[in-house]
Coordinates of C-alpha atoms in Angstrom, one line a residue:
M20 CA 10.3 46.0 29.4
Y21 CA 9.1 44.4 32.5
S22 CA 8.4 47.7 34.3
Q23 CA 6.5 49.1 31.3
K24 CA 4.3 46.1 31.2
R25 CA 3.6 46.4 34.9
L26 CA 2.8 50.1 34.5
A27 CA 0.4 49.4 31.5
T28 CA -1.4 46.7 33.5
A29 CA -1.9 49.1 36.4
L30 CA -3.2 51.9 34.2
G31 CA -5.6 49.4 32.6
L32 CA -7.0 48.4 35.9
L33 CA -7.4 52.0 36.9
A34 CA -9.4 52.7 33.7
V35 CA -11.7 49.7 34.2
A36 CA -12.3 50.8 37.8
S37 CA -13.3 54.3 36.6
M38 CA -15.8 53.0 34.1
I39 CA -17.4 50.7 36.7
I40 CA -17.9 53.7 39.0
T41 CA -19.4 55.9 36.2
A42 CA -21.8 53.2 34.9
C43 CA -23.1 51.7 38.2
T44 CA -23.8 54.6 40.5
P45 CA -27.6 55.5 41.0
Q46 CA -28.2 59.2 41.7
T47 CA -30.8 58.7 44.6
V48 CA -28.6 56.7 46.9
V49 CA -25.2 58.2 46.2
Q50 CA -23.7 57.7 49.6
T51 CA -24.6 54.0 49.9
Q52 CA -23.7 53.1 46.3
V53 CA -20.4 54.9 46.5
V54 CA -19.4 52.9 49.5
T55 CA -20.4 49.7 47.8
Q56 CA -18.5 50.6 44.6
V57 CA -15.3 51.6 46.4
S58 CA -15.3 48.2 48.0
V59 CA -15.3 46.6 44.6
V60 CA -12.6 48.9 43.1
T61 CA -10.1 48.4 46.0
A62 CA -10.3 44.6 45.8
T63 CA -6.8 43.1 45.4
P64 CA -6.1 42.8 41.7
A65 CA -4.8 39.5 40.3
P66 CA -1.0 39.4 40.6
V67 CA 1.0 40.3 37.5
P68 CA 3.0 37.3 36.4
T69 CA 6.8 37.9 36.5
E70 CA 8.9 37.1 33.5
P71 CA 11.6 34.5 34.0
K72 CA 15.0 36.1 34.5
V73 CA 17.5 35.0 32.0
F74 CA 21.2 35.8 32.8
V75 CA 23.7 35.7 30.0
V76 CA 27.4 35.2 30.8
C77 CA 29.7 35.8 27.8
M78 CA 33.1 34.1 27.7
A79 CA 35.9 34.3 25.2
Q80 CA 36.5 30.5 25.2
E81 CA 34.5 27.3 25.4
P82 CA 35.3 24.6 28.0
G83 CA 36.6 21.4 26.6
T84 CA 34.8 19.4 29.3
L85 CA 32.9 19.8 32.6
Y86 CA 34.3 16.6 34.1
T87 CA 35.9 17.5 37.4
L88 CA 38.8 14.9 37.1
S89 CA 39.9 16.1 33.6
E90 CA 41.7 19.2 32.3
S91 CA 41.8 22.4 34.3
A92 CA 40.7 25.7 32.7
L93 CA 39.3 29.0 34.0
V94 CA 36.3 28.8 31.7
K95 CA 35.5 25.3 32.9
A96 CA 35.7 26.6 36.5
A97 CA 33.2 29.3 35.7
V98 CA 30.6 26.8 34.6
L99 CA 31.2 24.4 37.4
E100 CA 30.5 27.2 39.9
A101 CA 26.9 27.0 38.8
V102 CA 26.7 23.2 38.7
Y103 CA 28.2 22.5 42.1
D104 CA 28.4 24.6 45.3
W105 CA 30.5 23.2 48.0
G106 CA 34.1 22.8 49.2
I107 CA 36.7 25.2 50.5
D108 CA 36.8 28.5 48.7
T109 CA 39.3 31.4 48.9
R110 CA 38.2 34.9 49.6
G111 CA 40.6 37.8 50.2
Y112 CA 43.5 35.4 51.0
E113 CA 41.4 33.5 53.5
Y114 CA 39.6 30.1 53.3
Q115 CA 35.8 29.7 53.5
N116 CA 33.6 26.6 53.8
V117 CA 30.9 26.1 51.3
G118 CA 28.4 23.3 51.7
L119 CA 30.5 22.0 54.7
V120 CA 29.9 22.5 58.3
N121 CA 33.3 24.1 58.8
V122 CA 36.9 24.5 57.6
P123 CA 38.5 21.7 59.6
S124 CA 41.2 22.9 62.0
F125 CA 43.1 21.7 65.1
D126 CA 41.2 24.4 67.0
N127 CA 37.7 23.1 66.2
G128 CA 38.7 19.5 66.5
A129 CA 38.0 18.4 62.9
A130 CA 41.7 17.9 62.4
T131 CA 44.1 16.1 64.7
K132 CA 47.7 15.0 64.9
A133 CA 48.9 11.8 66.6
E134 CA 52.2 10.1 67.3
V135 CA 52.4 6.6 65.7
D136 CA 55.0 3.9 65.5
V137 CA 56.3 2.8 62.1
T138 CA 58.2 -0.3 61.3
I139 CA 59.6 -2.4 58.5
G140 CA 56.9 -3.1 56.0
D141 CA 55.0 0.1 56.6
M142 CA 54.5 2.9 54.0
V143 CA 55.7 6.2 55.2
Y144 CA 56.4 9.7 53.8
D145 CA 60.1 10.7 53.5
A146 CA 60.3 14.4 54.3
A147 CA 63.8 14.7 52.8
T148 CA 62.8 13.3 49.4
D149 CA 59.1 14.1 49.2
E150 CA 58.6 10.4 48.3
V151 CA 56.5 7.6 49.6
V152 CA 58.7 4.7 50.9
T153 CA 57.9 1.2 52.0
L154 CA 60.3 0.6 54.9
D155 CA 62.7 -2.3 54.7
A156 CA 66.0 -3.2 56.6
T157 CA 68.0 -0.9 54.3
S158 CA 65.8 2.2 54.5
V159 CA 67.1 5.5 55.7
V160 CA 64.3 8.1 55.8
T161 CA 63.5 11.4 57.4
L162 CA 60.3 11.4 59.4
N163 CA 58.2 14.4 60.5
Q164 CA 57.6 14.4 64.2
L165 CA 54.7 15.4 66.3
D166 CA 56.5 18.5 67.7
G167 CA 57.2 19.7 64.2
S168 CA 60.8 18.6 64.0
T169 CA 62.3 16.0 61.7
L170 CA 64.2 12.8 62.5
E171 CA 66.5 10.8 60.3
V172 CA 66.0 7.1 61.0
D173 CA 68.2 4.2 59.7
F174 CA 66.1 1.1 59.8
S175 CA 69.2 -1.1 59.5
T176 CA 69.9 -0.3 63.1
T177 CA 66.4 0.0 64.5
A178 CA 63.2 -1.9 64.1
S179 CA 60.7 1.0 64.7
A180 CA 60.5 4.8 65.0
K181 CA 58.0 7.5 65.8
A182 CA 56.2 9.7 63.2
V183 CA 53.4 12.2 63.1
Q184 CA 50.1 11.3 61.5
M185 CA 47.3 13.7 60.5
S186 CA 43.5 13.1 60.4
V187 CA 41.0 15.4 58.9
T188 CA 37.2 15.1 58.9
W189 CA 34.7 17.0 56.8
T190 CA 31.0 17.1 57.2
L191 CA 28.3 18.0 54.7
V192 CA 25.6 20.5 55.6
D193 CA 22.1 19.3 55.6
G194 CA 20.1 19.0 52.4
I195 CA 22.7 18.7 49.6
T196 CA 20.9 16.8 46.9
W197 CA 21.6 15.7 43.3
E198 CA 19.2 17.2 40.7
D199 CA 17.5 13.8 40.3
G200 CA 16.4 14.0 44.0
Q201 CA 19.0 11.5 45.5
P202 CA 20.9 12.9 48.5
V203 CA 24.6 13.6 48.2
T204 CA 26.4 11.3 50.7
T205 CA 29.8 10.1 51.6
D206 CA 29.2 7.2 49.2
D207 CA 29.5 9.7 46.4
I208 CA 32.7 11.2 48.0
L209 CA 34.4 7.9 48.4
F210 CA 33.3 6.8 44.9
A211 CA 34.9 10.0 43.5
W212 CA 38.1 9.3 45.5
A213 CA 38.2 5.8 44.0
V214 CA 37.8 7.1 40.5
A215 CA 40.5 9.8 41.1
S216 CA 42.8 7.1 42.4
S217 CA 42.6 5.1 39.2
P218 CA 45.6 5.3 36.9
D219 CA 43.0 5.8 34.1
S220 CA 42.1 9.2 35.6
P221 CA 44.5 12.0 34.6
N222 CA 44.3 14.0 37.8
S223 CA 47.3 14.5 40.1
K224 CA 47.9 11.6 42.4
Y225 CA 50.2 13.5 44.9
T226 CA 47.8 13.6 47.9
I227 CA 46.3 10.2 47.0
E228 CA 49.7 8.6 47.2
R229 CA 50.3 10.1 50.6
T230 CA 47.0 8.8 52.0
A231 CA 46.8 6.0 54.6
S232 CA 42.9 5.9 54.5
Y233 CA 39.9 7.7 53.2
T234 CA 36.8 6.4 54.9
A235 CA 33.2 7.3 55.8
V236 CA 32.2 8.2 59.3
D237 CA 28.5 8.3 58.5
A238 CA 26.4 9.4 55.6
K239 CA 27.5 13.1 55.9
S240 CA 31.0 12.9 57.3
W241 CA 34.3 11.3 56.1
T242 CA 37.9 11.2 57.3
W243 CA 41.2 11.4 55.5
V244 CA 44.2 10.0 57.3
S245 CA 47.7 10.8 56.0
L246 CA 50.6 8.3 55.7
P247 CA 52.8 8.5 58.8
S248 CA 55.1 11.5 58.6
F249 CA 53.1 13.3 55.8
T250 CA 51.9 16.8 56.9
S251 CA 50.5 19.7 54.9
G252 CA 49.9 23.4 55.7
T253 CA 46.7 23.1 53.7
Y254 CA 45.5 19.8 55.3
F255 CA 41.9 21.0 55.3
L256 CA 41.9 21.4 51.6
D257 CA 44.3 18.8 50.0
A258 CA 42.0 15.8 50.1
I259 CA 38.8 17.6 49.2
I260 CA 37.3 16.0 46.2
N261 CA 34.1 16.8 44.2
P262 CA 31.4 14.1 44.7
L263 CA 30.5 11.9 41.8
P264 CA 27.0 10.3 41.7
K265 CA 27.6 6.7 42.7
H266 CA 24.0 5.8 42.1
L267 CA 24.6 6.5 38.4
Y268 CA 28.2 5.5 37.6
G269 CA 29.3 3.3 40.4
E270 CA 28.9 -0.5 40.8
G271 CA 25.2 -1.3 41.0
G272 CA 24.3 2.1 39.5
S273 CA 22.0 2.8 36.6
R274 CA 24.9 3.4 34.2
P275 CA 28.0 1.8 35.8
L276 CA 31.2 3.2 34.1
T277 CA 34.9 2.5 34.7
P278 CA 37.2 5.5 35.2
A279 CA 38.5 5.2 31.7
E280 CA 34.9 5.2 30.3
M281 CA 34.0 8.2 32.5
L282 CA 36.8 10.1 30.9
Q283 CA 35.3 9.6 27.5
D284 CA 31.6 9.5 28.3
E285 CA 29.5 12.2 26.7
E286 CA 27.1 12.7 29.7
V287 CA 29.9 12.8 32.2
N288 CA 31.7 15.4 30.3
R289 CA 28.9 17.6 28.9
D290 CA 25.9 17.0 31.2
P291 CA 27.2 16.4 34.7
L292 CA 24.6 15.7 37.4
A293 CA 24.3 18.9 39.4
F294 CA 23.8 19.6 43.1
G295 CA 24.4 23.3 42.9
P296 CA 22.2 26.3 42.0
F297 CA 21.8 25.3 38.3
K298 CA 21.6 22.2 36.2
V299 CA 22.8 21.8 32.6
D300 CA 20.0 21.7 30.0
E301 CA 21.7 22.0 26.7
W302 CA 25.3 22.4 25.3
V303 CA 25.5 23.6 21.7
A304 CA 29.1 23.2 20.7
G305 CA 30.7 26.5 19.6
D306 CA 27.7 28.5 20.7
Y307 CA 26.4 28.2 24.3
I308 CA 25.7 26.1 27.4
S309 CA 22.2 26.7 28.8
L310 CA 21.4 25.9 32.5
S311 CA 18.2 26.3 34.5
K312 CA 17.4 26.7 38.2
N313 CA 17.9 23.5 40.1
S314 CA 14.9 22.9 42.3
T315 CA 16.8 20.5 44.6
Y316 CA 19.5 23.1 45.5
Y317 CA 20.1 23.0 49.2
R318 CA 19.7 26.8 49.5
A319 CA 16.5 27.1 47.4
S320 CA 14.6 28.0 50.6
E321 CA 16.7 31.2 50.8
G322 CA 15.3 32.2 47.3
L323 CA 18.5 31.1 45.5
P324 CA 19.4 31.3 42.8
K325 CA 17.9 34.6 42.0
V326 CA 17.7 34.1 38.2
D327 CA 15.8 31.3 36.4
T328 CA 18.1 30.6 33.5
L329 CA 21.8 31.0 33.1
I330 CA 23.3 30.9 29.7
Y331 CA 27.1 30.8 28.9
R332 CA 27.8 32.1 25.5
F333 CA 31.1 31.8 23.7
I334 CA 32.3 34.9 21.8
G335 CA 35.9 34.6 20.7
D336 CA 36.3 38.2 19.7
T337 CA 36.7 40.6 22.7
N338 CA 35.4 43.6 20.8
Q339 CA 32.3 41.7 19.7
L340 CA 31.8 40.6 23.3
I341 CA 32.1 44.3 24.5
A342 CA 29.6 45.3 21.9
Q343 CA 27.1 42.7 23.0
L344 CA 27.5 43.9 26.6
A345 CA 26.8 47.5 25.5
S346 CA 23.7 46.3 23.6
G347 CA 22.4 44.2 26.4
D348 CA 22.8 40.8 24.7
C349 CA 25.3 39.9 27.4
D350 CA 24.9 40.6 31.1
L351 CA 28.4 39.7 32.2
G352 CA 31.7 39.3 30.5
T353 CA 34.3 37.1 32.2
Q354 CA 38.0 37.7 32.7
D355 CA 39.1 35.2 30.1
A356 CA 38.1 37.7 27.5
A357 CA 41.3 39.6 28.3
F358 CA 39.6 43.0 28.7
E359 CA 43.0 44.6 29.5
G360 CA 43.5 45.6 25.9
S361 CA 40.1 47.2 25.6
L362 CA 40.0 49.2 28.9
P363 CA 39.8 52.6 27.2
L364 CA 36.7 51.5 25.2
I365 CA 35.2 49.9 28.4
R366 CA 35.7 53.1 30.3
Q367 CA 34.0 55.1 27.5
F368 CA 30.9 52.8 27.7
E369 CA 31.0 53.1 31.5
A370 CA 30.8 56.9 31.2
E371 CA 27.7 56.4 29.0
G372 CA 26.1 54.2 31.7
L373 CA 26.2 51.1 29.6
M374 CA 28.5 48.9 31.6
V375 CA 30.3 48.6 34.9
P376 CA 33.9 47.2 35.1
Q377 CA 35.4 45.8 38.2
V378 CA 39.3 45.7 38.1
V379 CA 41.3 44.1 40.9
A380 CA 44.8 42.8 41.1
G381 CA 44.6 39.0 40.8
T382 CA 46.6 35.9 41.7
V383 CA 46.4 34.6 38.1
F384 CA 49.8 35.0 36.4
E385 CA 50.8 34.8 32.8
H386 CA 54.1 33.0 32.1
L387 CA 56.4 31.5 29.5
D388 CA 57.3 27.9 30.1
F389 CA 60.5 26.3 28.8
N390 CA 60.4 22.7 27.8
T391 CA 63.5 21.5 29.7
L392 CA 62.5 17.8 29.4
P393 CA 60.8 17.0 26.1
V394 CA 59.2 13.6 25.7
D395 CA 61.1 11.1 23.5
T396 CA 58.6 11.4 20.6
Y397 CA 58.9 15.2 20.3
T398 CA 61.1 16.4 17.4
G399 CA 60.9 20.2 17.7
F400 CA 63.6 22.7 18.6
A401 CA 63.5 22.0 22.4
A402 CA 64.3 18.3 21.7
A403 CA 66.4 18.3 18.6
V404 CA 68.8 21.0 19.5
K405 CA 71.4 20.1 22.1
N406 CA 73.8 21.8 24.4
A407 CA 77.5 21.0 24.4
D408 CA 76.9 18.4 27.1
G409 CA 74.2 16.7 25.0
T410 CA 71.2 17.9 27.1
P411 CA 68.1 19.5 25.4
I412 CA 68.7 23.2 24.7
F413 CA 66.3 24.6 27.3
A414 CA 67.8 22.3 30.1
N415 CA 70.7 24.9 30.1
V416 CA 70.0 27.4 32.8
E417 CA 72.1 30.1 31.1
I418 CA 70.0 29.8 27.9
R419 CA 66.8 30.3 30.0
Q420 CA 68.4 33.3 31.9
A421 CA 69.5 34.8 28.6
I422 CA 66.0 34.8 27.2
A423 CA 64.7 36.4 30.5
Y424 CA 67.2 39.2 30.0
C425 CA 66.0 39.8 26.4
I426 CA 62.3 40.3 27.4
D427 CA 61.0 43.7 28.6
K428 CA 58.1 42.8 30.9
Q429 CA 56.9 46.3 31.5
A430 CA 56.7 47.0 27.8
I431 CA 54.5 43.9 27.4
V432 CA 52.3 45.1 30.2
D433 CA 52.0 48.5 28.7
S434 CA 51.4 47.3 25.2
A435 CA 49.2 44.2 25.8
T436 CA 47.2 45.2 28.9
N437 CA 47.1 49.0 28.8
G438 CA 49.1 49.0 32.0
A439 CA 46.4 47.1 33.9
A440 CA 48.7 44.1 34.8
V441 CA 51.6 44.1 37.2
A442 CA 55.0 42.7 36.1
Q443 CA 56.0 39.8 38.3
A444 CA 59.4 38.3 39.3
T445 CA 58.3 34.9 40.4
Y446 CA 55.2 32.7 40.7
T447 CA 54.0 34.8 43.6
A448 CA 52.8 38.4 43.2
A449 CA 54.7 41.1 45.0
D450 CA 51.8 41.9 47.2
H451 CA 51.3 38.3 48.4
P452 CA 51.8 37.9 52.1
L453 CA 54.3 35.1 51.4
Y454 CA 56.3 36.8 48.6
A455 CA 60.0 36.5 49.4
G456 CA 60.8 40.2 48.7
D457 CA 62.8 41.8 45.8
A458 CA 66.0 41.5 47.8
N459 CA 65.7 37.8 48.1
V460 CA 65.0 36.8 44.6
T461 CA 66.7 37.2 41.2
I462 CA 65.1 39.9 39.2
Y463 CA 65.9 39.9 35.5
E464 CA 65.9 43.6 34.6
F465 CA 65.6 44.1 30.9
D466 CA 69.2 43.9 29.7
P467 CA 69.7 42.5 26.1
A468 CA 73.5 42.8 26.4
K469 CA 73.5 40.3 29.2
G470 CA 71.3 38.0 27.3
L471 CA 73.5 38.1 24.2
A472 CA 76.6 37.6 26.3
L473 CA 75.1 34.4 27.9
L474 CA 74.0 33.1 24.4
A475 CA 77.4 33.8 22.9
K476 CA 79.0 32.0 25.9
N477 CA 77.0 28.9 24.9
G478 CA 77.9 29.1 21.2
W479 CA 75.1 31.2 19.8
T480 CA 76.2 34.2 17.6
D481 CA 75.1 35.5 14.2
T482 CA 77.9 34.0 12.1
D483 CA 76.2 34.6 8.7
G484 CA 75.0 38.2 9.4
D485 CA 71.3 37.5 8.7
G486 CA 70.1 38.9 12.0
I487 CA 69.3 35.5 13.6
L488 CA 71.7 33.7 16.0
D489 CA 73.1 30.4 14.9
D490 CA 75.5 27.8 16.1
G491 CA 77.9 28.2 13.2
K492 CA 76.8 24.7 11.9
G493 CA 73.6 25.8 10.2
Q494 CA 71.2 25.6 13.2
K495 CA 69.3 28.8 13.8
F496 CA 68.1 29.8 17.2
S497 CA 64.5 29.5 16.0
F498 CA 61.8 27.9 18.0
V499 CA 57.9 27.8 18.4
H500 CA 56.1 29.9 20.9
S501 CA 52.8 28.1 21.6
T502 CA 49.7 29.3 23.3
R503 CA 45.9 28.9 23.4
T504 CA 44.2 31.6 21.4
N505 CA 42.7 34.6 23.1
A506 CA 43.0 38.4 22.5
L507 CA 45.5 39.0 25.2
R508 CA 47.8 36.2 24.4
Q509 CA 47.8 37.0 20.7
K510 CA 49.1 40.5 21.7
V511 CA 51.6 39.1 24.2
T512 CA 53.0 36.6 21.7
Q513 CA 53.5 39.2 19.1
V514 CA 55.3 41.6 21.5
V515 CA 57.5 38.8 22.8
Q516 CA 58.3 37.8 19.2
A517 CA 59.3 41.3 18.2
Q518 CA 61.3 41.8 21.4
L519 CA 63.3 38.6 21.1
K520 CA 64.2 39.3 17.4
T521 CA 65.0 42.9 17.9
N522 CA 66.8 42.6 21.2
C523 CA 68.6 39.3 21.0
M524 CA 68.3 38.0 17.4
I525 CA 66.1 35.1 18.4
E526 CA 63.5 34.0 15.9
T527 CA 60.1 32.6 17.0
T528 CA 57.1 31.2 15.2
I529 CA 53.7 31.6 16.9
A530 CA 51.4 28.6 17.2
L531 CA 47.9 29.3 18.3
Y532 CA 45.8 26.4 19.7
G533 CA 42.2 25.9 20.8
G534 CA 41.1 23.9 23.8
E535 CA 43.4 21.0 22.8
F536 CA 46.4 23.1 24.1
F537 CA 45.5 22.0 27.6
A538 CA 44.6 18.4 26.8
D539 CA 46.2 15.8 29.1
G540 CA 49.3 14.1 28.0
P541 CA 50.6 12.2 26.2
D542 CA 48.7 13.8 23.3
G543 CA 48.3 17.4 24.6
P544 CA 51.0 19.8 23.6
V545 CA 51.7 21.4 27.0
F546 CA 51.0 18.6 29.4
G547 CA 52.3 16.0 26.9
R548 CA 55.6 18.0 27.0
Q549 CA 55.5 18.4 23.3
F550 CA 56.4 22.1 22.8
D551 CA 59.3 24.5 22.8
M552 CA 58.1 27.5 24.7
G553 CA 54.5 27.6 26.0
E554 CA 52.5 30.5 27.3
F555 CA 49.4 30.3 29.5
A556 CA 48.2 31.5 32.9
W557 CA 48.2 29.6 36.2
L558 CA 45.3 29.9 38.6
T559 CA 46.8 30.3 42.0
G560 CA 45.4 31.4 45.4
V561 CA 46.3 31.7 49.0
E562 CA 49.2 29.3 48.9
P563 CA 52.2 30.2 46.7
P564 CA 52.1 27.5 43.9
C565 CA 55.7 26.2 44.2
N566 CA 54.3 22.7 43.8
L567 CA 53.7 23.5 40.1
Y568 CA 57.5 23.0 39.6
I569 CA 58.5 20.1 41.9
S570 CA 60.0 17.0 40.4
S571 CA 57.1 14.7 41.4
Q572 CA 54.6 16.8 39.4
I573 CA 56.3 16.3 36.0
P574 CA 53.6 15.0 33.7
S575 CA 54.5 11.5 32.5
A576 CA 53.2 8.0 32.1
E577 CA 55.0 7.1 35.4
L578 CA 53.9 10.0 37.5
G579 CA 50.6 10.8 35.9
W580 CA 49.8 12.9 32.8
G581 CA 47.5 15.2 34.8
N582 CA 50.5 16.7 36.7
G583 CA 51.3 20.4 36.3
N584 CA 55.1 20.7 36.0
D585 CA 55.1 20.9 32.1
T586 CA 58.6 22.5 32.2
G587 CA 60.1 19.3 33.4
F588 CA 62.2 21.3 35.9
S589 CA 63.8 19.1 38.5
N590 CA 65.9 20.5 41.4
A591 CA 66.4 18.7 44.7
E592 CA 66.9 21.9 46.8
F593 CA 63.8 23.5 45.3
D594 CA 61.8 20.3 45.9
A595 CA 62.9 20.2 49.5
A596 CA 62.1 23.9 50.2
C597 CA 58.8 23.7 48.5
T598 CA 57.8 20.5 50.2
T599 CA 58.6 21.8 53.6
A600 CA 56.8 25.1 52.9
T601 CA 53.6 23.4 51.9
N602 CA 53.8 20.6 54.5
T603 CA 54.8 22.5 57.6
L604 CA 52.2 23.5 60.2
D605 CA 54.5 26.3 61.5
A606 CA 53.8 29.7 60.1
T607 CA 57.4 31.0 60.4
E608 CA 58.9 28.0 58.8
K609 CA 56.3 28.2 56.0
A610 CA 57.3 31.8 55.2
T611 CA 61.0 31.0 55.4
K612 CA 60.8 28.0 53.1
H613 CA 58.5 29.6 50.6
A614 CA 61.1 32.5 50.3
E615 CA 63.9 29.9 49.8
A616 CA 61.9 28.1 47.1
Q617 CA 61.2 31.4 45.3
A618 CA 65.0 32.3 45.4
I619 CA 65.9 29.0 43.8
F620 CA 63.1 29.3 41.2
T621 CA 64.3 32.7 40.1
Q622 CA 67.9 31.6 39.9
Y623 CA 67.1 28.7 37.6
M624 CA 64.1 30.3 35.8
P625 CA 62.4 27.2 34.3
S626 CA 59.5 29.5 33.5
I627 CA 59.5 33.3 33.0
P628 CA 56.6 34.8 35.0
L629 CA 55.4 37.8 32.9
F630 CA 52.8 39.6 34.9
A631 CA 50.0 39.2 37.4
R632 CA 46.9 39.6 35.3
A633 CA 44.4 42.2 36.4
K634 CA 41.1 40.5 37.0
I635 CA 38.5 42.4 35.0
L636 CA 34.8 41.7 35.3
V637 CA 32.4 43.7 33.2
T638 CA 28.6 43.7 33.8
R639 CA 25.5 45.6 32.7
P640 CA 24.4 48.3 35.2
E641 CA 21.3 46.2 36.0
I642 CA 23.3 43.4 37.4
Q643 CA 23.7 42.9 41.2
G644 CA 25.6 40.3 43.2
A645 CA 28.6 39.9 40.9
I646 CA 31.8 40.5 42.9
M647 CA 35.4 40.2 41.6
D648 CA 37.5 38.8 44.5
P649 CA 41.3 38.9 44.1
T650 CA 41.8 35.3 45.3
A651 CA 38.7 33.6 44.0
N652 CA 39.8 32.0 40.7
S653 CA 36.4 32.5 39.1
E654 CA 34.2 35.5 39.2
L655 CA 31.2 33.2 39.2
W656 CA 32.0 32.1 42.8
N657 CA 28.8 33.9 43.9
V658 CA 26.6 33.0 40.9
E659 CA 23.6 31.9 43.1
N660 CA 23.4 35.6 44.2
F661 CA 23.5 37.1 40.7
D662 CA 20.4 39.1 40.0
I663 CA 19.0 41.5 37.3
V664 CA 17.2 44.5 38.8
Q665 CA 15.5 46.9 36.5
P666 CA 16.1 50.6 37.1

């Protein structure tokens, strides 16, 4: 439409010029008059106004909130990529600074290690238990040392000891500004840290609890100092926190709010103050979120963003979303639409020149989580049915292993994703640089006979001949398989349901949820540990996410409802291997300990990784700048460079 209008305008100008020449040229002074008239005709015409560019992103799900310290979800991340533009991103298994001067490292001097003395009364990190300890005269702790070794210290026999302490400094680039014109400063960083540290904020407190100090250097730089002995292989990333506008919500601000109030506040959750390429204008629940170009964006002088309006539309039906891509009502369809099941149709539209898919192997993996530690108030199968020793049914490793043997992962991949996904043995994909290797993990080949044998060993057989296992006392092996609704998971749940019943006489009921599925505990089904078996996808990246399953990350009132270990899995050897893998600064030790953690995980199988999801981005042919990266969680990572270019 734009090119046709421009062409029509140009033709109109040519016609007017022709009439001027015909009407105004005297016959007796042709040469002089022609020169005069040519001068008029070739005068620069008035510029043709360009139409604002409106870019429509279509997603299968609607975010529950845009508050950075609340629930985590892929669709939320997609919107926040437009609202904020800073931090440490991942691209192709590497880290990149965005809105920061650099990625801090020991080489560039933004990170340092020092040897410090610790004594009775000090808080330190115990490398053996992954816990924070206040030293007293009875303490026996393992301390990380400056040279990378560990040292066990008995404070009943010594008054002090040496430990390593890390310091990391980040610096904002020039010009980062809130949409209301106020500069983003370290006051906003420290305010966000204080809010995140509050028990009323549901985010993980793991790094916060292992922090000695978090202080401003100046208006643009701030420094995190670890507790003595605490180290991390991702030290440059762990204590990064998204700024919150102190001039609005902090003490003395225009709308001061407590952390508890921020969690509930409509503006905080649905209209966050932006400093990225776009700002939120309107959110119509169940329909769309509309954003417009942010004039205070620190890269505006580069001509970014390239479009004027960004609209996120929510289209729950994948086929309808694809149809709207083909018709031009959508410019881009995000990966949460589960395009795997519709790849043949997408390829057909691609052949017709109506859309362009990008398919890459991703780090997002679909999994089935067992609730091994239900909360006291839960009354479902996972809590009510006990093993012979009185523990909850899914606390029994042989029960979990049995179900793993009963599931044919490749059949799920073929049926639900048209073969686009890759079956996965653990929480790390087989092509990940830190994967332990097939020979070093337990791989549960599809073997229903083994599954049934393990179930029988634990008292589950079909005593009444109805085709469903029971315990001989009237209790059926029948539980609820819960998930958040989308097209892919509806297919997966149905395939798993059929496989478990056909292969191992296990009965499941499918429960489909909306956004409340991921709500923080204690009310949320998954992170409130109120489910039997839950299915969803974890967003991972460069570091194998073993920390999703360590004991300190079990969501609870004591540890924090924002933690990620919804399975309730607790294993001291796994905790130690994972903690060392994520904390060490030595690359060889990191690989060794990650492999050890994966071996333990697959032996105990608190969660069944099903497959690494193919990351599928679908755009209109006119779209430029959209790039699907295998390790970037959201395909909107580059949204400021998205453009619409007419052919």
